[in-house]
Coordinates of C-alpha atoms in Angstrom, one line a residue:
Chain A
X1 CA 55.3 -61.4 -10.4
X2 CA 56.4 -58.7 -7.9
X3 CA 59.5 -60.8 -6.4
X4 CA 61.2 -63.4 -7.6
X5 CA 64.2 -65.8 -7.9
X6 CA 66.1 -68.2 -9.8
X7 CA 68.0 -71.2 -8.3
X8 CA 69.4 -74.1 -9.8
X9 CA 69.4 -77.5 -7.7
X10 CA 71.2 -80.0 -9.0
X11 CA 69.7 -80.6 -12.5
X12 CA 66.7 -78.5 -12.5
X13 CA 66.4 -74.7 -12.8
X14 CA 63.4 -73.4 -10.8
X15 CA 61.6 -69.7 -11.1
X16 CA 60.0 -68.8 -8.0
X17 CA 57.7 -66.1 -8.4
X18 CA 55.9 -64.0 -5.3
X19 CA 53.8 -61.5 -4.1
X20 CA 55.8 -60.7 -1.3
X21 CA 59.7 -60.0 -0.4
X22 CA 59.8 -62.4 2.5
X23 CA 59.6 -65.3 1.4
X24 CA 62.1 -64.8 -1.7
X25 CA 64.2 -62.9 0.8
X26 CA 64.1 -66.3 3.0
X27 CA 65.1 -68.6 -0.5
X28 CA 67.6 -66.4 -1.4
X29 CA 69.5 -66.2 1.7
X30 CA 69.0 -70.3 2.4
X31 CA 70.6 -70.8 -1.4
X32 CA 73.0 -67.8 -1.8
X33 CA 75.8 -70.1 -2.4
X34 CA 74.3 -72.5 -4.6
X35 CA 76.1 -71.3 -8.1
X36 CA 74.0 -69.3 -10.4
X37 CA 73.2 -69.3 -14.3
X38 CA 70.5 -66.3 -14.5
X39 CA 70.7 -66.8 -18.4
X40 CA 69.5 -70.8 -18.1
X41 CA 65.5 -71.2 -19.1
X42 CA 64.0 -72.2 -15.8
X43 CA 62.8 -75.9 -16.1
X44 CA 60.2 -75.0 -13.6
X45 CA 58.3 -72.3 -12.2
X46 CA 56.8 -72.0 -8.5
X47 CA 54.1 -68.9 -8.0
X48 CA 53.6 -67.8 -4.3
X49 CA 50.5 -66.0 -4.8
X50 CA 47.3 -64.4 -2.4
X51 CA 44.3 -65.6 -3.4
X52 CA 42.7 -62.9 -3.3
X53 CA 43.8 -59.2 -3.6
X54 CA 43.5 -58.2 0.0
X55 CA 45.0 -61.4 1.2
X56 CA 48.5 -59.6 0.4
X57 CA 48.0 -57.9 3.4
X58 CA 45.7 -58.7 5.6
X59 CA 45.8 -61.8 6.9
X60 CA 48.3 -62.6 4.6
X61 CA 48.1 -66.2 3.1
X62 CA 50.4 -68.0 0.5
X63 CA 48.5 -70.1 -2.3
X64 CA 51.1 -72.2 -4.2
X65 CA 50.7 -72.3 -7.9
X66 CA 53.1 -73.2 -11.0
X67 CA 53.3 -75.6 -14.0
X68 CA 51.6 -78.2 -11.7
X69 CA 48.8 -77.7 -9.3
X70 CA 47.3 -79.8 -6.6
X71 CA 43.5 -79.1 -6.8
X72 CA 42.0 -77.7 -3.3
X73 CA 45.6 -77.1 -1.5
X74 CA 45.0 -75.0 1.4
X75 CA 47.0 -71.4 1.8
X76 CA 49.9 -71.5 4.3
X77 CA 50.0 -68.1 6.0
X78 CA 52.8 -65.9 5.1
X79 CA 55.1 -66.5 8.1
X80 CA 55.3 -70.0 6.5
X81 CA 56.2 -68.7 3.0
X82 CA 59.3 -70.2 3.1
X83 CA 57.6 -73.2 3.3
X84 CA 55.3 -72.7 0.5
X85 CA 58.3 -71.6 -1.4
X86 CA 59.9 -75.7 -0.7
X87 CA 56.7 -77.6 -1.4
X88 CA 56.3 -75.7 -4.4
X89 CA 59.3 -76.8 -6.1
X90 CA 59.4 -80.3 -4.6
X91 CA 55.8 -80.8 -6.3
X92 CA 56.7 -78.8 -9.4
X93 CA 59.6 -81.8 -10.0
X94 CA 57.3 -84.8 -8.5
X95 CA 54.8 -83.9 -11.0
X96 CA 56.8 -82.2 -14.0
X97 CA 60.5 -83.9 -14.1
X98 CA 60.6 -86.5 -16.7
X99 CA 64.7 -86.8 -17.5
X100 CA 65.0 -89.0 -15.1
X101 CA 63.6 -91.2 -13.0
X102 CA 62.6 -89.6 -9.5
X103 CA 62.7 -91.5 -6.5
X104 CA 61.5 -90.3 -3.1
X105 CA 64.9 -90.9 -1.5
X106 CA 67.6 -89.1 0.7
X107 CA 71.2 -90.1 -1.1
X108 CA 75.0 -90.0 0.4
X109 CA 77.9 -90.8 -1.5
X110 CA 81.2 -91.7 -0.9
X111 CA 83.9 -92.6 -3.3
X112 CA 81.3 -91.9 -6.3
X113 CA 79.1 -94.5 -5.1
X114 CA 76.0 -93.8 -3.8
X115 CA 74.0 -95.1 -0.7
X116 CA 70.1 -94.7 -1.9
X117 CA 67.7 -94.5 1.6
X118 CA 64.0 -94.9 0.1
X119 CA 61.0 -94.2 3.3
X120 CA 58.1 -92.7 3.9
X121 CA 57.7 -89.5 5.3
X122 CA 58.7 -90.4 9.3
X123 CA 61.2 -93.3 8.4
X124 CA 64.0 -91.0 9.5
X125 CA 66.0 -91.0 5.9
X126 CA 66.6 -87.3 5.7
X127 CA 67.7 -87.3 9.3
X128 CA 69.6 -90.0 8.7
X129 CA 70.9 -88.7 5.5
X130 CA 71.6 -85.2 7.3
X131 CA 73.5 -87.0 9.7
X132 CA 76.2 -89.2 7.0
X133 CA 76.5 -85.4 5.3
X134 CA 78.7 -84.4 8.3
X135 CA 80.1 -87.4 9.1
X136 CA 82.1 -87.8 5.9
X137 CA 79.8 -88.5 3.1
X138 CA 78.4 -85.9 0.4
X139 CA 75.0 -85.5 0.2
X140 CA 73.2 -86.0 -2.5
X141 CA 69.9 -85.1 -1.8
X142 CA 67.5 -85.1 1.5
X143 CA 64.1 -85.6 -0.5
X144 CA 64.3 -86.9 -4.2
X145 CA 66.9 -88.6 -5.7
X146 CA 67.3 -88.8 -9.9
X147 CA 68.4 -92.3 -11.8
X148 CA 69.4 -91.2 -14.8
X149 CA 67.7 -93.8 -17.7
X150 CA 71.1 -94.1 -20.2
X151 CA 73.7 -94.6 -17.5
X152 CA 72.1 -95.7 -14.2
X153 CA 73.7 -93.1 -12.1
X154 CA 72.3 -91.7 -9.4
X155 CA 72.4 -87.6 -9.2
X156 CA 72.1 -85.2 -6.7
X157 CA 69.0 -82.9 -5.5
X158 CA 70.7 -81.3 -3.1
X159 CA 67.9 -78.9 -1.8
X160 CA 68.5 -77.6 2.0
X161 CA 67.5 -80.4 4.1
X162 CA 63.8 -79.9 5.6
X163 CA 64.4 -80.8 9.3
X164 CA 61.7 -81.7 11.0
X165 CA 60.4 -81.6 14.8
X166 CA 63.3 -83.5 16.9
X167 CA 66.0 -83.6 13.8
X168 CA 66.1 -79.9 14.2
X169 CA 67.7 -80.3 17.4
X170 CA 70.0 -82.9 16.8
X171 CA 71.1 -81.6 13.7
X172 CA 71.6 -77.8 15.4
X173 CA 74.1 -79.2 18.0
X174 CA 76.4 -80.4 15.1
X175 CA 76.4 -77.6 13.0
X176 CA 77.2 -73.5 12.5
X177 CA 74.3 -71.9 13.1
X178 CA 74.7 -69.9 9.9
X179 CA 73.8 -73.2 7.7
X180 CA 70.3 -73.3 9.8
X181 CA 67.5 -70.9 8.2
X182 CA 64.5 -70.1 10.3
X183 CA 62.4 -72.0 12.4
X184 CA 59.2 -72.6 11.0
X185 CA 56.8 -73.7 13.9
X186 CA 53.6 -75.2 14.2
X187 CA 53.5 -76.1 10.0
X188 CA 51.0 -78.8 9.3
X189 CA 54.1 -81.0 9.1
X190 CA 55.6 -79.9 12.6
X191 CA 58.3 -77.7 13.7
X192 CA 60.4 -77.3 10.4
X193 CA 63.7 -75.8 9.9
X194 CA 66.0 -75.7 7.0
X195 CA 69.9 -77.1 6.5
X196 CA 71.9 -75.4 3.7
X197 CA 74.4 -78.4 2.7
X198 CA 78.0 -78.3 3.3
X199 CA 79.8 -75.9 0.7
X200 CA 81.4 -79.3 -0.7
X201 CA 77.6 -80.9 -1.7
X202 CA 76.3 -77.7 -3.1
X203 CA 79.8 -77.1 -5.6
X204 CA 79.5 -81.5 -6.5
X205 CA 75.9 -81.0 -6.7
X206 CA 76.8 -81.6 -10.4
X207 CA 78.4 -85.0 -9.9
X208 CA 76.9 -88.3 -10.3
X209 CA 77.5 -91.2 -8.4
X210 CA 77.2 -95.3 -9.1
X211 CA 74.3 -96.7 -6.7
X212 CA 76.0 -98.9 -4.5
X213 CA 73.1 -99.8 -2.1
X214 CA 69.7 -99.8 -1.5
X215 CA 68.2 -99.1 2.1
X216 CA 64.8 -98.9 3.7
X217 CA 65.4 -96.6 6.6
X218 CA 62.3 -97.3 9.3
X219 CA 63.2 -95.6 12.4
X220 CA 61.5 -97.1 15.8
X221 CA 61.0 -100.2 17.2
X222 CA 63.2 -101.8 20.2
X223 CA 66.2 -102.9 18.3
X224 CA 68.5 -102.6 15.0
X225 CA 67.2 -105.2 12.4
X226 CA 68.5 -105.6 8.8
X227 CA 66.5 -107.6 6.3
X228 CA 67.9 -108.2 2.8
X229 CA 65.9 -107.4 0.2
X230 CA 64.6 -109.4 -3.3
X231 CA 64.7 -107.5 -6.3
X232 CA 61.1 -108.0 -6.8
X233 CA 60.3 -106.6 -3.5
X234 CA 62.6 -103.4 -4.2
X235 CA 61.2 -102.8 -7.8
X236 CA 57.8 -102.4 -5.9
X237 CA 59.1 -100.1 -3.3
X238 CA 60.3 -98.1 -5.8
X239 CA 57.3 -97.9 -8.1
X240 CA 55.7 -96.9 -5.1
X241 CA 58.6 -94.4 -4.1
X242 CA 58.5 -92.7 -7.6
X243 CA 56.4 -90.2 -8.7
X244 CA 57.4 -90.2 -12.5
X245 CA 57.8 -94.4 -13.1
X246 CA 54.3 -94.3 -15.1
X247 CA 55.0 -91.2 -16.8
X248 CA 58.4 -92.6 -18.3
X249 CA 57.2 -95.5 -19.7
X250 CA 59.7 -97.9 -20.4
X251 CA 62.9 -96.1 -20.1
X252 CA 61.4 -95.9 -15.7
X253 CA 61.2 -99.3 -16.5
X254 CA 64.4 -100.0 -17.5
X255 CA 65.9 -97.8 -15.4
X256 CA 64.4 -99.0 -12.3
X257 CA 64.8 -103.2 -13.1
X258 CA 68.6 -102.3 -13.6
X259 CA 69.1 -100.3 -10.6
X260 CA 68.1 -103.1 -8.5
X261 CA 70.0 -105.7 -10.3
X262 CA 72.6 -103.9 -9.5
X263 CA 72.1 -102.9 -6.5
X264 CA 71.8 -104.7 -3.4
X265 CA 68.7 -103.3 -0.9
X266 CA 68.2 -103.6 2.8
X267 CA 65.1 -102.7 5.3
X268 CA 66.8 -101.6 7.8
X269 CA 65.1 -100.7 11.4
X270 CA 67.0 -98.6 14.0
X271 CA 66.0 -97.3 17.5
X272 CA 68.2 -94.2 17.1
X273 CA 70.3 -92.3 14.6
X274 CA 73.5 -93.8 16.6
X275 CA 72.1 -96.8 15.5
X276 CA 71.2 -95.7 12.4
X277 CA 74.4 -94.4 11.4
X278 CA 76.2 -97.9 12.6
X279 CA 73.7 -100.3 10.7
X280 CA 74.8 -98.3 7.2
X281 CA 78.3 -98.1 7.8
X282 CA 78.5 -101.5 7.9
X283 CA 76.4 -102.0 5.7
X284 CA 78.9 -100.2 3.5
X285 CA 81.8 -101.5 4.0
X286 CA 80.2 -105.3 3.5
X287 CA 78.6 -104.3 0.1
X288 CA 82.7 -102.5 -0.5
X289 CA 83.9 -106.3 -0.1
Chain B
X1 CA 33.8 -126.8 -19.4
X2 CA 35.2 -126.3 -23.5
X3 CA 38.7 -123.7 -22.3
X4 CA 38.7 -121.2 -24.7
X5 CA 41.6 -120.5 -26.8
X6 CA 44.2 -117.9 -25.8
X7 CA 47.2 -116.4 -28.0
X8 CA 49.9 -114.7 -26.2
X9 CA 51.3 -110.9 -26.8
X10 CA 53.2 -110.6 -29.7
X11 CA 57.0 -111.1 -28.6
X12 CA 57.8 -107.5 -29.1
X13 CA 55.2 -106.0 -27.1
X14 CA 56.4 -107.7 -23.5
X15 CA 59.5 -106.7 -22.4
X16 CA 60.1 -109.4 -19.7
X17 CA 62.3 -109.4 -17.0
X18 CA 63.1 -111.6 -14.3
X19 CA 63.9 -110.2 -10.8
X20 CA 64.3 -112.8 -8.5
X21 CA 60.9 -114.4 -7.5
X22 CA 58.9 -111.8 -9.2
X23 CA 58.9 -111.5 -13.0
X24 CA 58.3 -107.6 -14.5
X25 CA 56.5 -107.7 -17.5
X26 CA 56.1 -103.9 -19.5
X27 CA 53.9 -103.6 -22.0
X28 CA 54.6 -101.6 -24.6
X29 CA 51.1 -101.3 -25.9
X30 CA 49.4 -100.3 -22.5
X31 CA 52.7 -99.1 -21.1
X32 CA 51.1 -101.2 -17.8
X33 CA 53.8 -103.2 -15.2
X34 CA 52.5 -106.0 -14.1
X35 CA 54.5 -108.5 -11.2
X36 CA 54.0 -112.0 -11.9
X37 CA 55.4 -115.2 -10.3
X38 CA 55.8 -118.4 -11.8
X39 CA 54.1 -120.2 -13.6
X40 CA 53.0 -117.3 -15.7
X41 CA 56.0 -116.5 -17.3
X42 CA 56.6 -120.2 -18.3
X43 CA 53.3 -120.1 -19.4
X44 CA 53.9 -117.0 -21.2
X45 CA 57.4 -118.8 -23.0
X46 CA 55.2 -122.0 -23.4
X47 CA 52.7 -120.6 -26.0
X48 CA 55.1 -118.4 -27.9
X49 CA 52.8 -117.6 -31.0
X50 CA 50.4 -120.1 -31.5
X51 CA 47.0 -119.9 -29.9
X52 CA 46.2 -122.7 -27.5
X53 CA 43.7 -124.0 -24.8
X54 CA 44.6 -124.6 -21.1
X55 CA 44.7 -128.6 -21.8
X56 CA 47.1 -128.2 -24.7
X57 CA 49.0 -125.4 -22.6
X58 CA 49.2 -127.8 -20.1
X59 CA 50.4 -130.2 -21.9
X60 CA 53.4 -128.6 -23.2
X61 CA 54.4 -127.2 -20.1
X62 CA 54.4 -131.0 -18.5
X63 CA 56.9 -131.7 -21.8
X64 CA 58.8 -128.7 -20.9
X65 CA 59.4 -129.2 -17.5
X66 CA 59.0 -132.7 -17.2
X67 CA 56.0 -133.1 -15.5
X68 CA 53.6 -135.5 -15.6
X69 CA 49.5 -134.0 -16.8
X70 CA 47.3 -135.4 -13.9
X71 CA 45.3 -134.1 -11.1
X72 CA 44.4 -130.0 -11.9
X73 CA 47.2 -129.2 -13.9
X74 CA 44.5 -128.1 -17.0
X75 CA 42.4 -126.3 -14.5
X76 CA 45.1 -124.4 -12.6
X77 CA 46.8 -123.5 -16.1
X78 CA 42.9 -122.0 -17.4
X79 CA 42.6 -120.0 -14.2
X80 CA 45.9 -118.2 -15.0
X81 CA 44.9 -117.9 -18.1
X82 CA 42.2 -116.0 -17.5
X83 CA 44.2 -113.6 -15.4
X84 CA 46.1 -112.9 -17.9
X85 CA 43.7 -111.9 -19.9
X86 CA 42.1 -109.8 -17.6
X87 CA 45.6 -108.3 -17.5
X88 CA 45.7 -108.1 -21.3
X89 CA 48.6 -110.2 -21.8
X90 CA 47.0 -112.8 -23.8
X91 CA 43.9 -112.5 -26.0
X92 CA 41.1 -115.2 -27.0
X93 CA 41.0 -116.0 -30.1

């Protein structure tokens, strides 16, 4: 293609492919510190591609294509590239990725243990998650998290952290300005606007890290609840969180009955990330007893 | 009613494993989870390989867990069995 990049997060090697500068200009500067092997075979490739000739100019509008399509997804205009550019490769590894399993999760770690925080899109875990990464835990990974089927460790995705609507502000306050990338408003997802991880995430984006609890993140309601969790109840979850457990067969299954053996799991509600942040940390140094 | 005879999934196409109140059963030849509670996987243990009917099933699983074989007991055990093998974890024979 006219444009493109390579960039490696965590274990997967993407190829991002465009017909237009921008929005490989906007990747490149969000992951210009993330290292770089330009001679590794990409394990995936994202195409940013008009749908039609003309559409490279006027009205310019972003189809996303690659290994793995989803039929009928509707073009994202240009100023959004960047966007394109970050669903692309999140839907290139929920579709494709099949070394490990790959849970829909935010992760921290701390002392090579991880904390796993499994929601849907809304339940505040990347928030959350974007929050413990500058409060003294790594971050692992703001979107998918990878249980690796021989050892049970948990490894990092460390993409930059899509902040969404009212994160954006509370995340801005906390940090240099030069870790935020652009504002992207009015997506069909909101006001978005990218973190780059602290320089200490990106360089142990490598490491892996023991799960050391399960949580349930739902953000809302009144007051701070915690619920324990059965296993049974957090292998379903998880089925339902993955988007490779079928596809693996029975190493997902193995992999995902001993991670929550092993692992104790908590729903957790919170009223507000203060809150949010509290209910872990304790939660963390109980499950440290 | 005459139950039909069921005969469970050979052993070493189940990989069975308990996780708390739920029960995970892969199988290997549909590659299919499927979340059980009791008392399927008893049931499951109960007819190892031989084929049997819901009153014999019943039976041993009375002698197993030392229960006495009154009231439903056959009729709750062939309803299961049927389940199962809708879910294709036991055949008729």
């Amino acid at each position: 293609m006219r444009h493109d990049t390579r960039i490696a997060v965590g274990p997967v090697q993407f190829r991002i492919g465009s017909d237009w500068a921008r929005p490989i200009a906007a990747l490149n500067r969000l992951y210009a510190s993330y290292p770089q092997d330009p001679e590794r075979p990409a394990d995936a490739t994202v195409r940013l591609f008009a749908a039609r000739p003309w559409r490279r100019w006027l009205r310019p509008s972003v189809q996303i294509g690659g290994d793995f399509t989803v039929p009928d997804a509707l073009p994202l205009p240009l100023a959004m590239g960047l966007l394109a550019a970050e669903m692309g490769m999140n839907l290139q590894v929920a579709l494709g990725w099949r070394r490990h399993l790959l849970l829909h999760a935010s992760a921290v770690e701390k002392d090579g243990r991880a904390v796993i925080l499994s929601g849907v899109s809304g339940s505040g875990k990347s928030t959350l998650a974007a929050l413990l990464g500058e409060t003294g835990w790594r971050l692992m990974s703001d979107e998918f998290t990878l249980i690796a089927p021989d050892s049970g460790d948990a490894l990092a995705f460390p993409r930059a952290v899509s902040l969404k609507n009212e994160a954006i502000a509370e995340m801005a306050a906390r940090v240099d300005p030069a870790r935020l990338g652009p504002l992207l408003a009015g997506t069909p997802k909101g006001d978005i606007r990218h973190l780059i991880p602290r320089p200490d995430a990106i360089a142990a984006m490598h490491d892996p890290a023991r799960p050391a609890l399960i949580l349930f993140p739902r953000f809302g309601g009144a007051a701070a609840a915690v619920e324990p969790m059965g296993e049974g109840e957090a292998f379903v979850r998880l089925t339902e969180a993955s988007t490779n457990y079928t596809a693996l067969g029975e190493a997902g299954f193995a992999a995902l009955t001993r991670l929550v053996r092993e692992t104790p799991a908590f729903a957790l509600s919170y009223p507000d990330s203060a809150t949010g942040l509290a209910l872990v940390d304790r939660l963390w140094a109980e499950a440290g007893r | 009613m005459i139950d039909p005879a069921y005969r469970a999934a050979p052993a070493d196409a189940l990989r069975i494993e308990p996780l708390g109140e739920l029960t995970a059963i892969f199988d290997r030849r549909s590659m299919q989870t499927h979340l059980v509670v009791p008392p399927v996987p008893e049931m499951l243990a109960a007819m190892a390989e031989d084929a049997c009917d819901a009153a014999a099933l019943a039976v041993r699983l009375a002698e197993r867990f030392d229960l006495s074989v009154e009231g439903d007991a056959r009729a709750v055990v062939a309803a299961r069995l049927r389940e199962l093998a809708a879910m294709g974890l036991v055949a008729p024979t």
